[in-house]
Short mmCIF file of C-alpha atoms in Angstrom, two decimals:
data_model
loop_
_atom_site.label_atom_id
_atom_site.label_comp_id
_atom_site.label_asym_id
_atom_site.label_seq_id
_atom_site.Cartn_x
_atom_site.Cartn_y
_atom_site.Cartn_z
CA MET C 1 31.62 -18.37 -29.98
CA SER C 2 33.29 -17.14 -26.64
CA GLY C 3 31.58 -17.37 -23.22
CA SER C 4 31.74 -18.05 -19.22
CA GLY C 5 31.05 -21.40 -17.70
CA GLY C 6 28.64 -23.78 -19.14
CA ARG C 7 27.27 -21.11 -21.84
CA ALA C 8 30.60 -21.39 -23.93
CA ASN C 9 29.53 -24.24 -26.31
CA LEU C 10 25.62 -23.36 -26.94
CA SER C 11 23.94 -21.63 -29.72
CA ASP C 12 22.88 -18.49 -29.95
CA LYS C 13 18.79 -20.32 -29.59
CA ASP C 14 20.46 -22.26 -26.74
CA LEU C 15 21.65 -19.30 -24.65
CA VAL C 16 19.23 -17.13 -25.16
CA GLU C 17 17.16 -19.77 -24.23
CA ALA C 18 18.80 -20.44 -21.06
CA VAL C 19 18.66 -16.20 -20.58
CA LEU C 20 15.45 -16.14 -20.85
CA ARG C 21 14.95 -19.63 -18.47
CA GLU C 22 17.23 -17.59 -15.68
CA LEU C 23 15.53 -14.37 -15.78
CA SER C 24 11.65 -16.06 -15.78
CA GLU C 25 13.33 -18.00 -12.73
CA ALA C 26 14.58 -14.87 -11.39
CA ALA C 27 11.68 -13.03 -11.97
CA ASP C 28 9.10 -16.26 -10.27
CA LYS C 29 11.39 -15.36 -7.05
CA TRP C 30 10.87 -11.92 -6.61
CA GLU C 31 7.49 -12.41 -7.37
CA ALA C 32 7.45 -14.42 -4.52
CA LEU C 33 8.98 -12.37 -2.17
CA VAL C 34 6.93 -9.58 -3.22
CA ALA C 35 3.74 -11.66 -2.20
CA GLN C 36 5.76 -12.81 1.16
CA ALA C 37 6.16 -8.86 1.56
CA GLU C 38 2.71 -7.87 0.96
CA THR C 39 1.32 -10.42 3.76
CA ILE C 40 3.31 -8.35 6.42
CA THR C 41 1.66 -6.07 8.95
CA TYR C 42 2.56 -4.14 11.53
CA SER C 43 0.30 -3.45 14.57
CA VAL C 44 -0.46 -1.39 17.29
CA ASP C 45 -2.88 -1.40 19.99
CA MET C 46 -3.57 1.16 22.64
CA GLY C 47 -6.45 0.36 23.99
CA ASP C 48 -8.51 3.20 22.38
CA ILE C 49 -6.82 3.41 19.29
CA ARG C 50 -5.99 0.21 17.07
CA ALA C 51 -3.84 0.57 13.78
CA VAL C 52 -2.22 -1.27 11.60
CA ALA C 53 -0.21 -0.90 8.05
CA ASN C 54 1.36 -2.84 5.62
CA SER C 55 5.08 -3.63 5.02
CA ASP C 56 4.65 -0.64 2.02
CA GLY C 57 3.42 1.51 4.94
CA LYS C 58 0.34 2.16 4.26
CA LEU C 59 -2.61 1.65 6.88
CA VAL C 60 -4.82 -0.75 6.07
CA GLU C 61 -6.96 -0.87 9.86
CA LEU C 62 -7.59 2.37 11.71
CA ALA C 63 -10.35 1.16 14.75
CA LEU C 64 -11.40 3.77 17.21
CA HIS C 65 -13.01 3.19 20.30
CA PRO C 66 -16.08 5.84 20.65
CA SER C 67 -15.15 7.58 23.33
CA VAL C 68 -12.26 8.82 21.45
CA MET C 69 -14.09 10.91 19.83
CA THR C 70 -15.92 12.57 22.70
CA GLY C 71 -13.10 11.94 25.10
CA TYR C 72 -10.35 13.81 23.29
CA ALA C 73 -10.10 17.66 21.91
CA HIS C 74 -9.25 17.44 18.59
CA ALA C 75 -5.34 18.65 19.42
CA GLU C 76 -5.20 15.16 21.74
CA LEU C 77 -6.75 13.23 19.43
CA ALA C 78 -3.78 14.47 16.61
CA ASP C 79 -1.31 13.04 19.74
CA ARG C 80 -2.67 10.11 20.25
CA LEU C 81 -2.95 9.28 16.35
CA ASN C 82 0.75 10.50 16.00
CA VAL C 83 2.30 8.25 19.00
CA ALA C 84 0.14 5.04 16.51
CA ILE C 85 1.53 5.61 13.53
CA ALA C 86 5.36 6.47 15.13
CA ALA C 87 4.81 3.14 17.34
CA LEU C 88 4.02 1.71 13.69
CA ARG C 89 7.20 3.10 12.53
CA GLU C 90 9.03 1.72 15.13
CA GLU C 91 7.88 -1.78 14.63
CA ALA C 92 8.43 -1.65 10.85
CA GLU C 93 12.00 0.00 11.76
CA ALA C 94 12.85 -2.79 14.17
CA GLU C 95 11.78 -5.46 11.50
CA ASN C 96 13.67 -4.31 8.55
CA GLN C 97 16.82 -3.84 10.51
CA ALA C 98 16.38 -7.53 11.89
CA ARG C 99 15.41 -8.91 8.77
CA TYR C 100 18.02 -6.87 6.29
CA GLY C 101 20.33 -5.37 8.65
CA GLY C 102 19.87 -1.73 7.44
CA ASP C 103 17.69 1.35 8.25
CA LEU C 104 14.78 2.38 6.18
CA HIS C 105 14.49 5.00 4.03
#
């Protein structure tokens, strides 16, 4: 049986077991990376608005000071929320750039 490296002299059963073991180890590593990524959050606190998003881009917390509901017109509140979300996006992009060296898509 031909093969590369240490697999050249393995029986078919040993080869299958070795490949399955490598796949299992790779899956374990990916699971650990995903679990780590799930703990990453990005937050912005603008005083009257606090927003937190996870690494998937899901907004996991949005806290508004009571004055926000009466102190802003609809368009002003929308603008303020858009600023908060833009700040979250910028934080995530900076983290991604620092960690992986590429842009988010």
